[in-house]
Structures are given as structure tokens and as C-alpha cells.
Coordinates of C-alpha atoms and ligand atoms in Angstrom, one line a residue:
X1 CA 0.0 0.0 0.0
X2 CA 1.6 3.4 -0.9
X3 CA 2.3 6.0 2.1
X4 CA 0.2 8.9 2.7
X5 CA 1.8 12.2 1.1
X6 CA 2.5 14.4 3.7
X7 CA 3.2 18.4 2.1
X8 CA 5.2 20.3 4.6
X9 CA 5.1 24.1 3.0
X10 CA 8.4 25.4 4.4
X11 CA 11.1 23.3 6.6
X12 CA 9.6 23.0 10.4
X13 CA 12.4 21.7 13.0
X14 CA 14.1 18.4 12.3
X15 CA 12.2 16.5 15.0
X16 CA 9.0 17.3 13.4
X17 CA 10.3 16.0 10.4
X18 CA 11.6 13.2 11.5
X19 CA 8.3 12.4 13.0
X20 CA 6.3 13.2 9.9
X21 CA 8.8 10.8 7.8
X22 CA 8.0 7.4 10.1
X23 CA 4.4 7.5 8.9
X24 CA 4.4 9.0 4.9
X25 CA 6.2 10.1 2.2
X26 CA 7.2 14.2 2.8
X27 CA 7.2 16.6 0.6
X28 CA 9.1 19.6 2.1
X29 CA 9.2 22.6 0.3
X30 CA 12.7 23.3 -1.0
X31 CA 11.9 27.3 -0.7
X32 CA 13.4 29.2 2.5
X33 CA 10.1 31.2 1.7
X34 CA 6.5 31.2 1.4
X35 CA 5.1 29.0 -1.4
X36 CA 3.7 31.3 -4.2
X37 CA -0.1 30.3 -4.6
X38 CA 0.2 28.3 -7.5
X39 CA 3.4 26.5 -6.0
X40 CA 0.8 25.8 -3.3
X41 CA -1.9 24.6 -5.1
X42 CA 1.0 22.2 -7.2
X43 CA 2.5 21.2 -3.6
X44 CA -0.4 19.7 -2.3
X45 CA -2.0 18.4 -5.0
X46 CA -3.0 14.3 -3.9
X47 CA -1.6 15.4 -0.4
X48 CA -3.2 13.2 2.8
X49 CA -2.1 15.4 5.1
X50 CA -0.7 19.3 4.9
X51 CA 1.4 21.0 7.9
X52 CA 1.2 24.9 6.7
X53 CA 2.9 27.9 8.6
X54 CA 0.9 31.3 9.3
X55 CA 1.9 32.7 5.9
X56 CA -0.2 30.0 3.9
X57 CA -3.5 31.1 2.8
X58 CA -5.5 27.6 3.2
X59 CA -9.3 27.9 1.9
X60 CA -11.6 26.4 -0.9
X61 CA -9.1 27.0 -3.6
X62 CA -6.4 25.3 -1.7
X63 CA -8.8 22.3 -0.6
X64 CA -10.0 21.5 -3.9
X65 CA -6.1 21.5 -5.5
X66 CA -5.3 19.3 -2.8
X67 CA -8.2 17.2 -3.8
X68 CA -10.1 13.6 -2.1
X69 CA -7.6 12.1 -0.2
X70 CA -6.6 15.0 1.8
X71 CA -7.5 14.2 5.4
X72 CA -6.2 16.7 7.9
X73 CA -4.4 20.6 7.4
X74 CA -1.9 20.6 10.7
X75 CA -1.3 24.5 11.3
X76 CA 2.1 25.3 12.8
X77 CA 1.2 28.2 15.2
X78 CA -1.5 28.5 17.5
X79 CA -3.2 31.6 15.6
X80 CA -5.2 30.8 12.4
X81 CA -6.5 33.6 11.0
X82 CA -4.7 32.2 7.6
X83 CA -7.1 29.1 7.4
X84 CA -11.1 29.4 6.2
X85 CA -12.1 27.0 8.9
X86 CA -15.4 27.2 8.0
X87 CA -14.3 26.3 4.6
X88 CA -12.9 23.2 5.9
X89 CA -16.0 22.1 8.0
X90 CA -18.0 22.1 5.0
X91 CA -16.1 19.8 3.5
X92 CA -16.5 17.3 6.8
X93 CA -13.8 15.4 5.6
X94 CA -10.6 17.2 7.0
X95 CA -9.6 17.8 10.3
X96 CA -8.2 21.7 10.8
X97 CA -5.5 21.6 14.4
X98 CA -3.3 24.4 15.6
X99 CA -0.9 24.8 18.3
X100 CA -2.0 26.0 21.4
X101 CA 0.0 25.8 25.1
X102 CA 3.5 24.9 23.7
X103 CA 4.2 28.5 22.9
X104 CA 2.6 30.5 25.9
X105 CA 5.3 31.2 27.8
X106 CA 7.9 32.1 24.8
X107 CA 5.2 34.7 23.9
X108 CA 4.6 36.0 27.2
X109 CA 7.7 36.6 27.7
X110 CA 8.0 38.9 24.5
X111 CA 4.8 40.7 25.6
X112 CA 6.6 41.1 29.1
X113 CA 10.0 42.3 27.5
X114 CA 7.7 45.0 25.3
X115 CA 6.3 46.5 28.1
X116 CA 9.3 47.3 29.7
X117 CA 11.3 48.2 26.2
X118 CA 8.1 50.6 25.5
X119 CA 8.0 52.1 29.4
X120 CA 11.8 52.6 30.0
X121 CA 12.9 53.5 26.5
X122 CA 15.0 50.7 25.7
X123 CA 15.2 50.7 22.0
X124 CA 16.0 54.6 21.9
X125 CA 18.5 54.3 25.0
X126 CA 19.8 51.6 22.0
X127 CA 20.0 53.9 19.3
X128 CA 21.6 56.3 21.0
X129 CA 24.4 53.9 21.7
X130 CA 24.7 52.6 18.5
X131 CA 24.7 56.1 16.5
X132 CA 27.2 57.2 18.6
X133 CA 24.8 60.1 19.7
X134 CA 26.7 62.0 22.4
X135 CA 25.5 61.2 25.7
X136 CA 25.6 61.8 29.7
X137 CA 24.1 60.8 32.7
X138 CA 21.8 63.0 34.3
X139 CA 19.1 63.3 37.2
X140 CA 16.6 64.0 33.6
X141 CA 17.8 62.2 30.9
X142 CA 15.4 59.7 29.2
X143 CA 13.3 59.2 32.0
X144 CA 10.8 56.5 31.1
X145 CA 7.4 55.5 33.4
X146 CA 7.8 53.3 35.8
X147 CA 5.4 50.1 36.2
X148 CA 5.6 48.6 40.0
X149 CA 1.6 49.7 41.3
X150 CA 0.3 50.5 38.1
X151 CA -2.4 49.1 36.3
X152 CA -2.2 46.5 33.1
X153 CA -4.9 46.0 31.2
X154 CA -5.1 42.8 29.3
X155 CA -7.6 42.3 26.3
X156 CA -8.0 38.4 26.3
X157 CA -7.2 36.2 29.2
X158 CA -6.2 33.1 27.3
X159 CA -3.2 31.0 28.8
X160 CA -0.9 34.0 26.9
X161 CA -2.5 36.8 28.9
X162 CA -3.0 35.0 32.0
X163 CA 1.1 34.0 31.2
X164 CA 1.4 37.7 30.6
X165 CA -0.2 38.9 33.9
X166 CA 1.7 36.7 36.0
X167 CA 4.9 38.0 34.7
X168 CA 3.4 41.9 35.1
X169 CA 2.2 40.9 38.9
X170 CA 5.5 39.5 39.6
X171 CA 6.9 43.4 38.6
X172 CA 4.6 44.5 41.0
X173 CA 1.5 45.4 38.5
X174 CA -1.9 45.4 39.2
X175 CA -4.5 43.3 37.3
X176 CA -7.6 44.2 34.6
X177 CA -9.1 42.3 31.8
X178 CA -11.7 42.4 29.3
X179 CA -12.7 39.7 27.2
X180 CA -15.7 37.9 25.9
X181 CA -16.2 36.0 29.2
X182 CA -15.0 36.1 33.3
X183 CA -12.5 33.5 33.6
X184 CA -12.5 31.1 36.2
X185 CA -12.4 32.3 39.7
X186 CA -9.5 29.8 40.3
X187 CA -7.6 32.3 37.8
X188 CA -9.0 35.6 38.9
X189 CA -7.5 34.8 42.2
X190 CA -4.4 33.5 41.3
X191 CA -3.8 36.8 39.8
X192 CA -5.5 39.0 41.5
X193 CA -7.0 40.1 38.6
X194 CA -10.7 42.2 38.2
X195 CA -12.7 41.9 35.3
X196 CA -13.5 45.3 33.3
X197 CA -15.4 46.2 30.2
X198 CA -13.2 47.2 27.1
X199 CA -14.0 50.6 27.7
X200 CA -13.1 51.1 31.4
X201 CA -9.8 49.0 30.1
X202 CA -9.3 51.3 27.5
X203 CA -9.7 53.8 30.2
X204 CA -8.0 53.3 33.0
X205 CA -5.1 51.1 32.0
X206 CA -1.3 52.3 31.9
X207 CA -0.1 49.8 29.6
X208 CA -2.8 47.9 27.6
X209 CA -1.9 44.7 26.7
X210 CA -3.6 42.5 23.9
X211 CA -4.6 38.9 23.4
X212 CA -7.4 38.0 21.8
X213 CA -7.2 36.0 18.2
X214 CA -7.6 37.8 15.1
X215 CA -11.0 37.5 13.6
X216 CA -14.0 39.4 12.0
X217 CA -14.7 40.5 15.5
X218 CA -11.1 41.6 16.3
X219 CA -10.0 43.3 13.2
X220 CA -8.9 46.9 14.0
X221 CA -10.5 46.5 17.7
X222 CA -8.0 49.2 18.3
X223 CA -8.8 52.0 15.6
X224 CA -8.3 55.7 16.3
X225 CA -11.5 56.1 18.8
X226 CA -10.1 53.2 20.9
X227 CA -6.5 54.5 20.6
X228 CA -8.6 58.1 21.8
X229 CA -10.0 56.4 24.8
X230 CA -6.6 55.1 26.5
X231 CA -5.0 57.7 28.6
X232 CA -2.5 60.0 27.0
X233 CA 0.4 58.8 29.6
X234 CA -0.6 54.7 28.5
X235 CA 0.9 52.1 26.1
X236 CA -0.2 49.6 24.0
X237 CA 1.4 46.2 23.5
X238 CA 0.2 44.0 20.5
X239 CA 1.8 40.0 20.5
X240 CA -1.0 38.6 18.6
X241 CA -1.3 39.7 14.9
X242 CA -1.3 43.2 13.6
X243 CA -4.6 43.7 11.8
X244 CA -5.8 44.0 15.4
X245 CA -4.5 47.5 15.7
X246 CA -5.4 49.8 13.1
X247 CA -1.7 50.8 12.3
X248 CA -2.3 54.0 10.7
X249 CA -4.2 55.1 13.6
X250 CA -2.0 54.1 15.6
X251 CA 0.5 55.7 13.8
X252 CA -1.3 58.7 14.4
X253 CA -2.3 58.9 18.0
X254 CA 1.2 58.1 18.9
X255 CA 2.5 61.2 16.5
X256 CA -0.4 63.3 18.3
X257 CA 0.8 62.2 22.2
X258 CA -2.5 60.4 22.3
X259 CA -0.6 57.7 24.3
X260 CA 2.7 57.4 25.2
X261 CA 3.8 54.1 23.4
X262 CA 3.2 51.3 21.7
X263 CA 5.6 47.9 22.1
X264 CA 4.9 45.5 18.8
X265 CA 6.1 42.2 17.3
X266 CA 3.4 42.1 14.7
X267 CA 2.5 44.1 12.0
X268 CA -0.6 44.6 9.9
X269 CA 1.1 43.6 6.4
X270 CA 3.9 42.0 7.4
X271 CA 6.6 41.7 6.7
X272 CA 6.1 45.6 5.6
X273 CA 6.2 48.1 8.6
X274 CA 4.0 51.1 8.2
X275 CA 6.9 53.6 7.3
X276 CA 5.2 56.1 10.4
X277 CA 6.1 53.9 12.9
X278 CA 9.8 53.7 11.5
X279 CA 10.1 57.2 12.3
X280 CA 8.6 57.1 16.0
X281 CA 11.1 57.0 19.0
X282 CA 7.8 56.0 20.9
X283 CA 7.6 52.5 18.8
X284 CA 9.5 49.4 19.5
X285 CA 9.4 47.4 16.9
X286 CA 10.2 43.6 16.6
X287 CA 9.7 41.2 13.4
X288 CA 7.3 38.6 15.2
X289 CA 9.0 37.0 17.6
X290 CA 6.7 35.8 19.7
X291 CA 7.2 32.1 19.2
X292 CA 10.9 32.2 18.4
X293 CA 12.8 30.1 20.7
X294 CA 14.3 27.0 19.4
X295 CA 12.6 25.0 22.3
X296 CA 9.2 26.4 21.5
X297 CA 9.2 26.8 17.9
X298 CA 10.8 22.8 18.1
X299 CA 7.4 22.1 20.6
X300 CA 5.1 23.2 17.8
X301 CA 6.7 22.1 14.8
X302 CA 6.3 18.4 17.1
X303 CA 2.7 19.2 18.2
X304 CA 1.4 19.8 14.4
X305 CA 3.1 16.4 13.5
X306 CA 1.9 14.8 16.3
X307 CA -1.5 16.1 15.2
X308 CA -0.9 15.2 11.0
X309 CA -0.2 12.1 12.5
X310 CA -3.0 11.0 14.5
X311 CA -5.3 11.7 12.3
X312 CA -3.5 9.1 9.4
X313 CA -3.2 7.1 11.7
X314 CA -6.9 7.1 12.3
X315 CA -6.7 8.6 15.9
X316 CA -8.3 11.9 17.2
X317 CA -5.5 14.6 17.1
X318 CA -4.5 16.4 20.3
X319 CA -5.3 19.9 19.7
X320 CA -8.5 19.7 16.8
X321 CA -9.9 23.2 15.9
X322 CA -12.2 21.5 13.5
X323 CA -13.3 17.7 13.6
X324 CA -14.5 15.3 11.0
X325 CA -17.6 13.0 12.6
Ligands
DGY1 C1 1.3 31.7 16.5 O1 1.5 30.6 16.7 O2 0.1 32.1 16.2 C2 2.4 32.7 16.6 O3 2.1 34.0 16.1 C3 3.6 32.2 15.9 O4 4.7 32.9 16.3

């Protein structure tokens, strides 16, 4: 009997692959990029089983060039705002799984390390060093805002904001969230954290911190009224994906004083950086590195395969986003 065709779109880490090989024949892309469309649609034509990275458009198009056999789309990232899920459950043939828990920390640490970058002025204190800009100590010179006692505001207490806030309350932060739902009052307490509406958030928050996936709900959730609402002495953190954040806006507000900073590792077209923010001493910018650890990025390049797996394997896949039966 011939092996299932497993299409991995770009190289994932070794142990992955490894993995994937015991149980099919893979197909690794030999690009050190993202598969043009029609390379995808060629890559997984007759494919069982396809592990894609957050750069690969999957939806109807993509299913039908894959065609019958194809049996289960293994993200590699826990986001997956590239993939028409609802495409997939219409078919009712194809499992859809992500990668949730193995990257929490990694992530929260970044959102951790943007906070204090955007409050103390660490990528400008950088610049200065690295330009050679003249420069002495004094009792005034680029004083940033302290955090201990003040308030974070967390949009989304999933296990990356909830990872998130127990780093901020271990720097002596207090605790808000909004979010669709209260989370459990095992959690609340562990974090001593109070559950606000967006708007008294938006509000009352020094450094606003967000979380929440990127969907039709979520898209531009921070456009220039929002961005109006914050306090003009606050700062916004974005770890999740850039269409979140209306950049231009942002772009804006942070030009106008409208809030003090903004820390981000995504971007709304990335990789292209809204030229405004290049030319902001208020930004820090980072290329979406979230996930990027070796242990991490080696957990969820495991996890999808584990998931790819399963499923050819006729098993129920650890971490399903959408099921088949
Ligand atoms: C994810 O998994 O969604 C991350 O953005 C990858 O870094």
C-alpha cells in the first residue's frame, strides 16, 4: 500500500520532520520562503495530510487542489487567522488543528519584554548607543514610566495573557481584563485580577496589553476612537497579529501624544512596517518574535506532526480546531 503524502510548505524543525517521515512520504518545500499560490496549489495536490505555517493562505481553492484524499491541514502556530475553517467544516472530511499551550510562555515573555522596552525606552536608549549620539548621565535624561503599582490592562485572558499577567504581577503590576467571558475564579485569584469592560480598560489602564485571536470580531478592535479612549500617559502592547490595531491610527495617536507608546512584534502587512512607525522613538518594533525560541518553535513544529499524524493514523489529534464526525 503506498504511504500517505504528507506536504510540509516550508522546513519546520528536524524532530517534526523526523516524526512526519516514520508515517508518509514528505514533501518539504525546497523554498526558504512562502510557497507562491500556484506552487501551493501544485505542492499539495494528492496530499493526505498538509502541515502549513501562518503565511499560507488555506481555503476552498487550496482544498480542492489538494483534492479527495486530503485528510487533515496541521497548522504550525497557534493563531489561524490564515485558514477558512469554516471552509474546511463544510467539506467534513478534513480535520483543521493548531498549536495552542506549547508556545505560551515564549510569547509572554516577549509581551513582558515590550512592556518594559516601551516604558523605559530601551530601544531609543539603544539607538543612541549605536549612533554614537553624544550622551551623559543626568538626574533627567530619558526618564521612562515606571510600572511597579500601576495598572495592566489585558484584552484576552487566554493562557498568553494569564502567562502575561503573572509576569506583570510579579513586577509589581496590578491586574484588569476584558474579554468575551469572566474567567475562572480559580484564575481571577491567582492573579488577582478584576474583570473590566473594554471601555473602562481602555480607560484606566497604563499599559494595555492584547490577546485576543484575530477574527472578523477583532480586526482593527484598536482604531483611532479606541486608541482616543486610553489615557495619554498609556501604552499599547500588541503579541497577537497586527490587523488587530489599526496601524495607521496608531500611527497617528502616537505622533499626536495620544498615548505614550506602543511595544509590537506584529504588524498589519507584514513583513512591511507602516513607514510612520519607522520614524517614531515611541515605537519598538520587533519582526514577530513571539514564538521564536528554538525549544518552542521545536514544541510546535512536534505538536502539528503529532496532530498530522494522529489523524493518518486514524486517531483523534491532540489539539482539533475542527473535527470530521
Ligand atoms: C502563532 O503561533 O500564532 C504565533 O504567532 C507564531 O509565532
Amino acid at each position: 500500500m503506498s504511504q500517505p503524502r504528507i506536504v510540509v510548505t516550508r522546513r519546520i524543525p528536524q524532530p517534526a520532520l523526523d516524526l512526519l517521515a516514520e508515517h508518509g512520504d514528505v514533501w518539504l518545500s525546497p523554498h526558504d520562503r512562502p510557497l507562491t499560490r500556484e506552487e501551493l496549489f501544485d505542492a499539495v495536490k494528492g496530499a493526505d495530510a498538509i502541515v502549513c505555517l501562518l503565511h499560507d493562505q488555506i481555503d476552498d481553492e487550496v482544498l480542492d487542489a489538494a483534492g479527495p484524499r486530503l485528510k487533515v491541514i496541521a497548522n504550525v502556530a497557534v493563531g489561524y487567522n490564515n485558514v477558512d475553517t469554516e471552509a474546511i467544516a463544510r467539506r467534513g472530511t478534513v480535520w483543521f488543528t493548531n498549536t495552542p499551550a506549547v508556545l505560551t510562555e515564549a510569547t509572554a515573555d516577549i509581551a513582558m519584554a515590550l512592556i518594559l522596552m516601551a516604558t523605559r525606552r530601551l530601544g531609543e536608549g539603544e539607538r543612541v548607543i549605536r549612533s554614537e549620539t553624544p550622551w551623559v548621565w543626568s538626574m533627567f535624561y530619558m526618564l521612562g514610566a515606571g510600572i511597579q503599582g500601576k495598572t495592566l490592562g489585558i484584552v484576552g485572558l487566554g493562557l498568553i495573557g494569564q502567562a502575561t499577567a503573572r509576569r506583570a504581577k510579579a513586577f509589581g503590576m496590578e491586574i484588569i481584563y476584558s474579554g468575551r467571558r469572566q474567567a475562572d475564579p480559580a484564575i481571577e485569584q491567582e492573579l488577582g485580577a478584576r474583570y473590566v469592560s473594554f471601555d473602562e480598560l481602555l480607560e484606566t489602564a497604563d499599559v494595555v496589553s492584547l490577546h485576543c485571536p484575530l477574527n472578523a470580531e477583532t480586526k482593527h478592535l484598536i482604531d483611532a476612537a479606541r486608541l482616543q479612549q486610553m489615557r495619554s500617559d498609556a501604552f499599547l502592547i500588541n503579541t497577537t497579529r497586527g490587523p488587530v490595531v489599526d496601524e495607521q491610527a496608531l500611527v497617528d495617536a502616537l505622533k499626536a501624544g495620544e498615548i505614550a507608546g506602543a511595544g509590537l512584534d506584529v504588524f498589519e502587512e507584514e513583513p512591511t512596517v507602516n513607514p510612520g512607525l519607522l520614524e517614531l522613538e515611541n515605537a519598538v518594533l520587533i519582526p514577530h518574535l513571539g514564538s521564536a525560541t528554538i525549544e518552542t518553535r521545536t514544541a510546535m513544529g512536534v505538536l502539528a506532526a503529532t496532530n498530522a499524524v494522529a489523524v493518518l493514523g486514524g486517531e483523534e489529534p491532540p489539539t482539533p480546531v475542527v473535527r470530521v464526525g
